[in-house]
Tab-separated table of C-alpha atoms in Angstrom:
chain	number	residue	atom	x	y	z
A	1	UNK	CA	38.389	143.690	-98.751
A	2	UNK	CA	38.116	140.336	-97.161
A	3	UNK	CA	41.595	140.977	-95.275
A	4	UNK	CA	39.831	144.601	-93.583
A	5	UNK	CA	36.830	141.993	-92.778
A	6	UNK	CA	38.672	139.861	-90.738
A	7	UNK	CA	40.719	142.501	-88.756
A	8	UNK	CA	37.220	144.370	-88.459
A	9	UNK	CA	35.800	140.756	-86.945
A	10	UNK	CA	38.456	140.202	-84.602
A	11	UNK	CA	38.472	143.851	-83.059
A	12	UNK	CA	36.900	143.820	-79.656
A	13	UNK	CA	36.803	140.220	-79.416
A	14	UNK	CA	35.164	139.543	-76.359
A	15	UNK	CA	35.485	136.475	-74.702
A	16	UNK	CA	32.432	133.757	-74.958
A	17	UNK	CA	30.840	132.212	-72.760
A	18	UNK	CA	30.807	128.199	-72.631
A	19	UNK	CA	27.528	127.550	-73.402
A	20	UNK	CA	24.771	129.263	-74.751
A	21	UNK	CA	22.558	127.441	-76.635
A	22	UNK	CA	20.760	125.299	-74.068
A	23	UNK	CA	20.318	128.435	-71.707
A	24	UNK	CA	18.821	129.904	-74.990
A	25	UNK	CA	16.417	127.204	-75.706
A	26	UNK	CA	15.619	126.823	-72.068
A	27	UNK	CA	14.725	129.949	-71.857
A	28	UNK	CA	12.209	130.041	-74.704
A	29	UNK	CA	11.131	126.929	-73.234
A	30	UNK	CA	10.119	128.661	-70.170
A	31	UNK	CA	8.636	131.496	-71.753
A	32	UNK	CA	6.282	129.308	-73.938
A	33	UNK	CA	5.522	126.952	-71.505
A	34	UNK	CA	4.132	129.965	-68.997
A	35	UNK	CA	1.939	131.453	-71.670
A	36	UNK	CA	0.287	127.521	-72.008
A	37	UNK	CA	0.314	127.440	-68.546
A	38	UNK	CA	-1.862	130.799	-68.206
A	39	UNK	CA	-3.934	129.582	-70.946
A	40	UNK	CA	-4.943	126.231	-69.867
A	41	UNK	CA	-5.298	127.548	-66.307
A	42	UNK	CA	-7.606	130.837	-67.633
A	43	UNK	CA	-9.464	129.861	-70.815
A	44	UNK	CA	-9.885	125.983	-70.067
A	45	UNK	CA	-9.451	125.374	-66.595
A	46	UNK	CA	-7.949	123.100	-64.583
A	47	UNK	CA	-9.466	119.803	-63.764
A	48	UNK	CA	-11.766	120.251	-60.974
A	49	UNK	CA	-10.629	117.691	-58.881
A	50	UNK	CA	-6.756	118.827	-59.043
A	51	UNK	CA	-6.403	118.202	-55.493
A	52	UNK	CA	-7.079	114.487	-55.497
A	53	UNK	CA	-5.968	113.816	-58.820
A	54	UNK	CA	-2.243	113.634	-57.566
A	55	UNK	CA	-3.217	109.900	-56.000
A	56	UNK	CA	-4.410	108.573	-59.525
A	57	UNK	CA	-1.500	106.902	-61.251
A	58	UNK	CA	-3.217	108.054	-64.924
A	59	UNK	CA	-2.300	111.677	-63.919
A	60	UNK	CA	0.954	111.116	-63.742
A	61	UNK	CA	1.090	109.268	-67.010
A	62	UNK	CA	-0.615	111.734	-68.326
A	63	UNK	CA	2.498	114.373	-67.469
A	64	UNK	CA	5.273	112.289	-67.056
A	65	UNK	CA	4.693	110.664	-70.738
A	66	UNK	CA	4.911	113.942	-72.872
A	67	UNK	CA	7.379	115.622	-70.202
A	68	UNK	CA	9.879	112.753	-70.978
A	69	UNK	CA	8.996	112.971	-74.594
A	70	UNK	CA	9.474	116.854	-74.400
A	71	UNK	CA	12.888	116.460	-72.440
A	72	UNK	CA	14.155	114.358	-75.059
A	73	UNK	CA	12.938	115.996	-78.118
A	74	UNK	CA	14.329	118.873	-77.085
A	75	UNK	CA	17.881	117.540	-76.633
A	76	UNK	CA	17.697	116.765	-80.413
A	77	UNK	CA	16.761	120.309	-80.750
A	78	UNK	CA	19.668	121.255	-78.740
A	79	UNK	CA	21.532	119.298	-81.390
A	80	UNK	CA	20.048	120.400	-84.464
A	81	UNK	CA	21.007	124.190	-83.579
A	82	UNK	CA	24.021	123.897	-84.081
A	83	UNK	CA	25.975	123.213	-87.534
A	84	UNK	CA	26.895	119.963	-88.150
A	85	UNK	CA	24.699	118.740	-84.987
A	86	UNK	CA	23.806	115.243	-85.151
A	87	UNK	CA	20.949	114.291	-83.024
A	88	UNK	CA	20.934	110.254	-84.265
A	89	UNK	CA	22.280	108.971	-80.612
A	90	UNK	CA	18.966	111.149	-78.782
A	91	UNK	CA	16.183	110.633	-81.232
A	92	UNK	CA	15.800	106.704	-80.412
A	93	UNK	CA	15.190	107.403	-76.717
A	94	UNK	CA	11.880	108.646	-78.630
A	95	UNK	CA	10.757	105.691	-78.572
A	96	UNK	CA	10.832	104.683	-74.930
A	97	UNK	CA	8.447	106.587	-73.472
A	98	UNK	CA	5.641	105.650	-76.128
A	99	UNK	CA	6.748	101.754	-75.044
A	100	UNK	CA	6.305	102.613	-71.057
A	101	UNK	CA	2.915	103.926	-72.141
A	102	UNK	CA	1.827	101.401	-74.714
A	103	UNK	CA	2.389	98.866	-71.941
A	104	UNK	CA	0.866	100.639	-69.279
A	105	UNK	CA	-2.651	100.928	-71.824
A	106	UNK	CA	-2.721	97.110	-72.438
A	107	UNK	CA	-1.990	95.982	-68.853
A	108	UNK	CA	-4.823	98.497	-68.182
A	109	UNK	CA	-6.742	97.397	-70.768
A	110	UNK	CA	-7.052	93.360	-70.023
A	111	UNK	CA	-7.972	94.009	-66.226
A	112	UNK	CA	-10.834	96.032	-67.786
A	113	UNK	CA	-14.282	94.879	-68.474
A	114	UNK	CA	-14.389	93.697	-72.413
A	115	UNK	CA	-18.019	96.337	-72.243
A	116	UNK	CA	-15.585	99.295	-70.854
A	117	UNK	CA	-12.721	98.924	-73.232
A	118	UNK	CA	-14.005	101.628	-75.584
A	119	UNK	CA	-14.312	104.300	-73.536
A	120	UNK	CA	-10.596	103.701	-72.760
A	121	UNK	CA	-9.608	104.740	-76.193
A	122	UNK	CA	-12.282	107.070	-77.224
A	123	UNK	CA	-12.840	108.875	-73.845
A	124	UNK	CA	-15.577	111.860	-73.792
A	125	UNK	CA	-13.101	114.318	-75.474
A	126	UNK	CA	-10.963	112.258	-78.029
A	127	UNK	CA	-12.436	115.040	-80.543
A	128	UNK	CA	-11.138	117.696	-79.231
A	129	UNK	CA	-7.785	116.463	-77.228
A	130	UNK	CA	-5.753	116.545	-80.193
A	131	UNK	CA	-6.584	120.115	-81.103
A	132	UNK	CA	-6.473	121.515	-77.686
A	133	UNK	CA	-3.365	120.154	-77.456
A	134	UNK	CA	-2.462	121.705	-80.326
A	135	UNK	CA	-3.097	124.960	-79.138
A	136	UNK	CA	-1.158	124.737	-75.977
A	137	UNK	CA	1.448	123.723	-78.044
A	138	UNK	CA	1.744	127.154	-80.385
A	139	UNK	CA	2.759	129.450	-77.883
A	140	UNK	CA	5.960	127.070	-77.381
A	141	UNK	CA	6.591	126.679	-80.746
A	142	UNK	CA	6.820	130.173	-81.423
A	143	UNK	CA	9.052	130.753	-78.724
A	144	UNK	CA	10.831	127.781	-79.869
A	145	UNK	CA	11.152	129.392	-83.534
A	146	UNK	CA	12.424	132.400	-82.351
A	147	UNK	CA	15.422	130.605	-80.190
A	148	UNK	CA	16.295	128.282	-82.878
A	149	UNK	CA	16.492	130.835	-85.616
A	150	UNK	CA	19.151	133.336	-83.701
A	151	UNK	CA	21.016	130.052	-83.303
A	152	UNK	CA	22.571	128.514	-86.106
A	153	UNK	CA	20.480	125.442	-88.009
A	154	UNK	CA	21.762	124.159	-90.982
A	155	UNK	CA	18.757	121.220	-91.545
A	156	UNK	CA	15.920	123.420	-91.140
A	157	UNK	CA	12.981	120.642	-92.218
A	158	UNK	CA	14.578	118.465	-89.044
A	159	UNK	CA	14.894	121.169	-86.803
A	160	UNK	CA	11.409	122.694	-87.169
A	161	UNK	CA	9.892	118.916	-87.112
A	162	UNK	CA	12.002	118.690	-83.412
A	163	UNK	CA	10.675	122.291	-82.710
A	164	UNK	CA	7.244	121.135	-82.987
A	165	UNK	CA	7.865	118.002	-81.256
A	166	UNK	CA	8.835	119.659	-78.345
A	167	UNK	CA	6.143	122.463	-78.482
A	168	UNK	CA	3.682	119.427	-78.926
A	169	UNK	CA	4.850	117.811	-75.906
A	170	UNK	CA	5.108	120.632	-73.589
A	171	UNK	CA	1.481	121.638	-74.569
A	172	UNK	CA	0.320	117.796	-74.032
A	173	UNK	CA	1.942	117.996	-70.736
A	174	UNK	CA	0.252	121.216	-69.147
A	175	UNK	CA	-3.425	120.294	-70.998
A	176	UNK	CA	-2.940	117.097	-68.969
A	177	UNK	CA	-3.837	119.254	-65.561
A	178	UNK	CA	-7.098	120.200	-67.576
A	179	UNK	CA	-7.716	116.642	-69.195
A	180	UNK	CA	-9.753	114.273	-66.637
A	181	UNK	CA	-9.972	111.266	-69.495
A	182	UNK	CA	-9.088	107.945	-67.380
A	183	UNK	CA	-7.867	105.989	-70.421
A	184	UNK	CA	-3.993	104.816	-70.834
A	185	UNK	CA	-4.988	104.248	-74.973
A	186	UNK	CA	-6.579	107.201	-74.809
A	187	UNK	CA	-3.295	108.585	-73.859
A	188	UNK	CA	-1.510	106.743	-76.464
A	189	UNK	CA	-3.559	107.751	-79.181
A	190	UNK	CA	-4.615	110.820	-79.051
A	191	UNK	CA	-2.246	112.798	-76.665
A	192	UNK	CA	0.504	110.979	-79.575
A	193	UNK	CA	-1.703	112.624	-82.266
A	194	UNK	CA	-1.658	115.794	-80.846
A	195	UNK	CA	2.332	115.913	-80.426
A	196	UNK	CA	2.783	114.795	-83.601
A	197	UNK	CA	0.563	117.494	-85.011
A	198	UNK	CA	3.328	120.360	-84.573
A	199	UNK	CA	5.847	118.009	-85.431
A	200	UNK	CA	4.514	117.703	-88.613
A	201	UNK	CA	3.892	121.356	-88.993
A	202	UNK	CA	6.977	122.295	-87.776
A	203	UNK	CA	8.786	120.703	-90.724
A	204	UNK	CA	6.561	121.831	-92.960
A	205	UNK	CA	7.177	125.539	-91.796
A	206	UNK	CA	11.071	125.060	-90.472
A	207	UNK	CA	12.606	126.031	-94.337
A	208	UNK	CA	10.767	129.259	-93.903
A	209	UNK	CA	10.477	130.164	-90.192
A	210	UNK	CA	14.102	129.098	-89.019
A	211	UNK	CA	15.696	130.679	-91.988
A	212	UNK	CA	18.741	132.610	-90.867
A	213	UNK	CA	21.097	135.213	-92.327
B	1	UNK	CA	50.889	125.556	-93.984
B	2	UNK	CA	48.621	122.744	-93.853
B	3	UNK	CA	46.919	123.299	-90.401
B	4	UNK	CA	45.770	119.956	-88.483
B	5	UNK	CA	42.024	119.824	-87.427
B	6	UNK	CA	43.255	119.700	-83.711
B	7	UNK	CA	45.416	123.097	-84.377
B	8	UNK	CA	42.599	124.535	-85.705
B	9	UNK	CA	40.178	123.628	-82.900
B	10	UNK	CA	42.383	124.827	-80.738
B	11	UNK	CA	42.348	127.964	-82.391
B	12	UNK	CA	38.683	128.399	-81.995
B	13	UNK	CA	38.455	127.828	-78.842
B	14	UNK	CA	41.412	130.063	-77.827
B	15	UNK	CA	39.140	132.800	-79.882
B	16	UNK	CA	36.017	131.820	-78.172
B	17	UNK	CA	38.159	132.968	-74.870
B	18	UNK	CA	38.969	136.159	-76.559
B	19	UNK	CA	41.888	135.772	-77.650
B	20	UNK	CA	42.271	138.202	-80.822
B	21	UNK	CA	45.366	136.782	-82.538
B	22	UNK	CA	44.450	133.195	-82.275
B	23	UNK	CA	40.961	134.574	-83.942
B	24	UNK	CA	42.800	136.584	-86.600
B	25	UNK	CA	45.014	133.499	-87.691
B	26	UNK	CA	41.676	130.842	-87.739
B	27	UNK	CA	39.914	133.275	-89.777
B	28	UNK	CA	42.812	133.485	-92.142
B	29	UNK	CA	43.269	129.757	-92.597
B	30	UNK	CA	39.565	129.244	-92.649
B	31	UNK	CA	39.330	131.823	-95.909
B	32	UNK	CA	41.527	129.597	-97.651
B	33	UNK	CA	39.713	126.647	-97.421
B	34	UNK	CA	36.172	128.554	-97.814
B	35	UNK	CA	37.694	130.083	-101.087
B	36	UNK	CA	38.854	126.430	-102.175
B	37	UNK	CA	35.110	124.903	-101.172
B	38	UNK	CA	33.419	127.484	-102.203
B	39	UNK	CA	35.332	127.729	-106.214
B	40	UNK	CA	35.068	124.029	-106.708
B	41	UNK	CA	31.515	124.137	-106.340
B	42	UNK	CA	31.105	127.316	-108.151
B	43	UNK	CA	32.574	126.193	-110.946
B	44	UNK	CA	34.944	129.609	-110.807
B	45	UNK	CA	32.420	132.029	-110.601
B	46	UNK	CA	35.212	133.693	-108.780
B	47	UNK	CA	32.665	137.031	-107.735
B	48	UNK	CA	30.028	134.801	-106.026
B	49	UNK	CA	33.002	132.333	-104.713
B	50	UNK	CA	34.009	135.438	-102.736
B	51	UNK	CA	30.980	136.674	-101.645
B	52	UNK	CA	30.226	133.693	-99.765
B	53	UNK	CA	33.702	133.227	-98.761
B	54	UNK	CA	32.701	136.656	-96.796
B	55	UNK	CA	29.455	135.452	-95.935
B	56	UNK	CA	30.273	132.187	-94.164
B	57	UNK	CA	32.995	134.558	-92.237
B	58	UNK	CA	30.352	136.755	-90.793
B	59	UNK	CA	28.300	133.924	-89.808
B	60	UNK	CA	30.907	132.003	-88.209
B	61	UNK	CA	31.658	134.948	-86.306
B	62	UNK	CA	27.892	136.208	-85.336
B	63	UNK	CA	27.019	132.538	-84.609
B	64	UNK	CA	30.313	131.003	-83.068
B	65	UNK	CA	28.721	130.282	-79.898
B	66	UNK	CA	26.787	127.746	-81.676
B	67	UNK	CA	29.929	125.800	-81.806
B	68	UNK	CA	30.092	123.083	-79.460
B	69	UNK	CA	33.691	122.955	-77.617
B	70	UNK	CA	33.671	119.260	-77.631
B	71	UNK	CA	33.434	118.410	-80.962
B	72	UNK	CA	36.040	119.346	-83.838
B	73	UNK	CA	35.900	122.574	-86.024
B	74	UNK	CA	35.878	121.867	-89.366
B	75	UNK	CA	32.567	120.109	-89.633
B	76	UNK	CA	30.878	122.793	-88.195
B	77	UNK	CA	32.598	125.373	-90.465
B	78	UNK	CA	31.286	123.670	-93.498
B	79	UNK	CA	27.956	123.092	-92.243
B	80	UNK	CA	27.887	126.402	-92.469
B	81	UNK	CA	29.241	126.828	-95.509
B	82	UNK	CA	26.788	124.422	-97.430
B	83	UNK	CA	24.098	126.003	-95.891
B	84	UNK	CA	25.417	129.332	-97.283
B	85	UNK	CA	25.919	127.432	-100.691
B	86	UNK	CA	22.325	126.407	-100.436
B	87	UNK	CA	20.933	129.791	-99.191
B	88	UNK	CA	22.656	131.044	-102.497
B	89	UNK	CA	21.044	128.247	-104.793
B	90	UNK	CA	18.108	129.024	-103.451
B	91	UNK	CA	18.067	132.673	-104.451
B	92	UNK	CA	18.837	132.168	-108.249
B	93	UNK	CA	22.691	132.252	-107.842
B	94	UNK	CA	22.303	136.028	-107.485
B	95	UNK	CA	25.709	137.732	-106.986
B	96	UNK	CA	25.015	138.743	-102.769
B	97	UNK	CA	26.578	142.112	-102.379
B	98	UNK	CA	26.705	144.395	-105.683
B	99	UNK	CA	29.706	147.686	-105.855
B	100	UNK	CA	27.354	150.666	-105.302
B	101	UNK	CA	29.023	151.800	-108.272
B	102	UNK	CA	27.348	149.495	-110.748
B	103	UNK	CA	24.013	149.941	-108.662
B	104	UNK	CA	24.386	153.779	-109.745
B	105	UNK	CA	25.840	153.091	-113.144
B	106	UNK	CA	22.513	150.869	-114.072
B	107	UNK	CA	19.546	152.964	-112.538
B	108	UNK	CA	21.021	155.608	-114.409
B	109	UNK	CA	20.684	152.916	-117.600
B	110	UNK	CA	17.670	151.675	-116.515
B	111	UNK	CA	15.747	155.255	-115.814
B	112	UNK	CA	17.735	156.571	-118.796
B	113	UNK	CA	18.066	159.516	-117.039
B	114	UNK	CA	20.972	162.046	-116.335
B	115	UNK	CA	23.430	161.303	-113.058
B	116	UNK	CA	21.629	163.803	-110.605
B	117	UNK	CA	18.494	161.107	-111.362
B	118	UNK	CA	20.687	158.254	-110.796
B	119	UNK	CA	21.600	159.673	-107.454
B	120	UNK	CA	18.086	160.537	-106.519
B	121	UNK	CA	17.472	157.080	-106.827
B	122	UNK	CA	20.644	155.998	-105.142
B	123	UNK	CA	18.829	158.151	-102.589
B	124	UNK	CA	15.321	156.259	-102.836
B	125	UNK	CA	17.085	152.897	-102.464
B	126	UNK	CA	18.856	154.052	-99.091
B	127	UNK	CA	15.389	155.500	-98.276
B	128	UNK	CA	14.347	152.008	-98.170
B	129	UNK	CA	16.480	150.924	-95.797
B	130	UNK	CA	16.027	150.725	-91.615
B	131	UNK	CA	17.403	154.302	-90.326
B	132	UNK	CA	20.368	153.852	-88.959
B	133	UNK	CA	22.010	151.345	-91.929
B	134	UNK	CA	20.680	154.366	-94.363
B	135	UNK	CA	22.839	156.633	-92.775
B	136	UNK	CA	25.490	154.486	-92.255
B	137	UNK	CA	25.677	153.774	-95.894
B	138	UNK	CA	25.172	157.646	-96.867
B	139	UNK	CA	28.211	158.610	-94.797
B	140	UNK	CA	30.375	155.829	-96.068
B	141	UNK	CA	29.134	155.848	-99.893
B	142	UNK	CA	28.241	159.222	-100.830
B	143	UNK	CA	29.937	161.201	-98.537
B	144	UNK	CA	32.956	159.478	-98.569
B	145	UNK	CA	33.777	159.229	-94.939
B	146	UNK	CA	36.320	156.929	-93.798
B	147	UNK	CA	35.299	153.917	-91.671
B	148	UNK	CA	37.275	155.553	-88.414
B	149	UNK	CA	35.317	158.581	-89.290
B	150	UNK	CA	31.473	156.595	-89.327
B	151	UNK	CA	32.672	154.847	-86.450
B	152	UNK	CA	33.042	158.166	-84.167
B	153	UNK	CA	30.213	159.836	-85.548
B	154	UNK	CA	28.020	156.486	-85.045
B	155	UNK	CA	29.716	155.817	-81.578
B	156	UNK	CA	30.384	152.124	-82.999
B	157	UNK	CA	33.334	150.159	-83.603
B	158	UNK	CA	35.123	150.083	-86.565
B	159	UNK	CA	34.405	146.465	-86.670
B	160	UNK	CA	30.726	146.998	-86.263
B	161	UNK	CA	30.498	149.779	-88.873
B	162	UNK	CA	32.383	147.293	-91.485
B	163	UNK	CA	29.707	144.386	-90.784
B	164	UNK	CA	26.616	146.650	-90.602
B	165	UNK	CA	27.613	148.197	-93.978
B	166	UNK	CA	28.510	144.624	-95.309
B	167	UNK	CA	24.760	143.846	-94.485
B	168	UNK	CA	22.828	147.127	-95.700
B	169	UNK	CA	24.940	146.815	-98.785
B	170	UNK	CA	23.767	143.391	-99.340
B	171	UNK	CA	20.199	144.070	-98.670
B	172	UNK	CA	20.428	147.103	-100.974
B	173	UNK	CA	22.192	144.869	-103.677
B	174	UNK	CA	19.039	142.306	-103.251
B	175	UNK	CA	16.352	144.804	-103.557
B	176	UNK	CA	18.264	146.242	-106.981
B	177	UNK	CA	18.462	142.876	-108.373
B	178	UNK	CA	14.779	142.082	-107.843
B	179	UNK	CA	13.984	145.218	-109.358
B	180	UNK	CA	11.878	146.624	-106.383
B	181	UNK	CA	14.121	150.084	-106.766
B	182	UNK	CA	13.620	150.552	-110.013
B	183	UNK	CA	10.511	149.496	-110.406
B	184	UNK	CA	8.479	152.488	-108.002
């Protein structure tokens, strides 16, 4: 029986090509991140002022913070799709771009007025960042899912927590062209909280929705 | 024939450039150490030892672009394997792919009922299944075609024919076990 399996398997063995699983997540990647896109720009709009905003330095934090957080994440996930991928030399880059930004909010922070150092944290929308970013973050993650799972992950609680991260990020990133908050702690906090949201439900749901056959 | 690591990487990625033989012989060495893996953690529960043995194959060959050319084989082969050990846990220990044989012999215990009831529900079960694996299994199974046979009626390969009824068997074998045939 298992001898006819293994001359069925190597019948019409095609050749492979080199690499496949990057391609495979980029692709998802894309997909996701155009549905977000679409959303942000259709149901919440983008920041009125887009034009201008490319001279403030805090719009660029606001992308370039989760985009580096998203590019990195998701080279763990390139790990962590494959058996016996180890993602321990990636995930401490992690913590680099929350430094860069941590910095940047206290520098910003002690120039400012001791009266205006609230509304640098808590913003107008603080209440609702988190779970906005949330939502641009599910379309991602589901294309995410669906990539990982016709790969091959063998620590599914890791993988879906790396899935989330970088659905999380990628939805931070694109509701920063809608966000208009000012505030490097603001950033911090509650663009963090928001990427860490799918994290965490990604490794709650990663045993179930990454399961493979 | 104790194969090195660095033979058997080699090996790999000759197959993963399509070369058959190299394939044939990695897949041969790697079922020897599966079996071995697979039996000590078993504790001999030879049946089960052999149905994963089978299903770590398939999955190493569905999935082998997943392997990464730089690193070496063998950790990735038992990654898979102990996630195929844990898949199994995980589902009670059942025994994965059941003869058709002993699915017919016990509806026909369980309904009490004569054969020509058994094979109605042989029938039923298949029913459950997606269309094509349903009449992929009733061609192989009950009409007793050969594989070649299935293959040119189905316009597959051989190959594919042999996996695809690997599968539907299994998922057949699953639904039987959790009662869901018998039990409507």
């Amino acid at each position: 029986m298992t001898d006819d399996l293994l001359d069925a398997l190597c019948r019409d063995l095609a050749p492979r090509p080199a690499r496949r699983v990057g391609p495979r997540l980029g692709l998802a990647l894309g997909a996701g991140c155009a549905a977000t896109l679409a959303g942000v720009a259709l149901l919440l709009g983008l920041r009125p002022d887009i034009g201008s905003a490319a001279g403030l330095p805090m719009f660029w934090v606001k992308l370039g913070y989760p985009l580096a957080v998203a590019l990195i994440a998701a080279g763990c996930l390139e790990r962590l799709s494959r058996p016996a991928g180890d993602p321990r030399r990636r995930m401490p880059w992690l913590a680099a771009p929350v430094l860069a930004v941590a910095v940047a909010a206290a520098a910003q922070m002690s120039l400012a007025a001791p009266a205006a150092r609230a509304a640098l944290v808590m913003g107008g929308s603080a209440m609702v960042c988190p779970w906005l970013i949330v939502g641009c973050a599910a379309p991602v993650f589901a294309a995410l899912a669906w990539a990982v799972r016709g790969l091959a992950p063998t620590r599914l609680r890791t993988a879906g927590a790396m899935a989330g991260l970088t659905a999380g990020a990628c939805g931070a990133c694109l509701y920063g062209l809608h966000c208009t908050e000012p505030g490097g702690a603001f950033v911090l906090v509650w663009y963090s909280l928001g990427m860490l949201a799918p994290a965490a439900a990604g490794a709650l749901l990663g045993p179930v929705l990454l399961r493979w056959r | 024939m104790q194969t090195t690591e660095v033979e058997l990487t080699a090996l790999m990625l000759a197959a993963l450039d399509g070369d058959a033989r190299a394939y044939r012989a990695l897949l041969g060495d790697l079922r020897v150490r599966l079996l071995g893996y697979f039996r000590r953690r078993l504790g001999g529960a030879e049946a089960e030892a052999d149905d994963l043995v089978q299903e770590t194959l398939i999955a190493i060959h569905s999935r082998r672009e997943t392997f990464d050319r730089a690193q070496a084989l063998t950790p990735w082969v038992f990654a898979i394997a102990r996630y195929k050990l844990i898949d199994h846990h995980r589902r009670g220990g059942r025994r994965l792919a059941v003869p058709l044989d002993d699915v017919i012999a016990d509806l026909a215990v369980e309904s009490g009922a004569a054969a020509a009831d058994a094979r109605r529900d042989v029938e039923r079960a298949l029913a459950a299944l997606p269309e094509r694996a349903r009449q992929l299994l009733a061609a192989l199974k009950i009409e007793g075609a050969s594989v070649a046979e299935t293959a040119e009626r189905f316009g597959m390969s051989e190959g594919a024919v042999k996996v695809a009824s690997h599968r539907a068997m299994k998922t057949l074998a699953e639904r039987h076990s959790k009662g869901s045939v018998a039990d409507d």
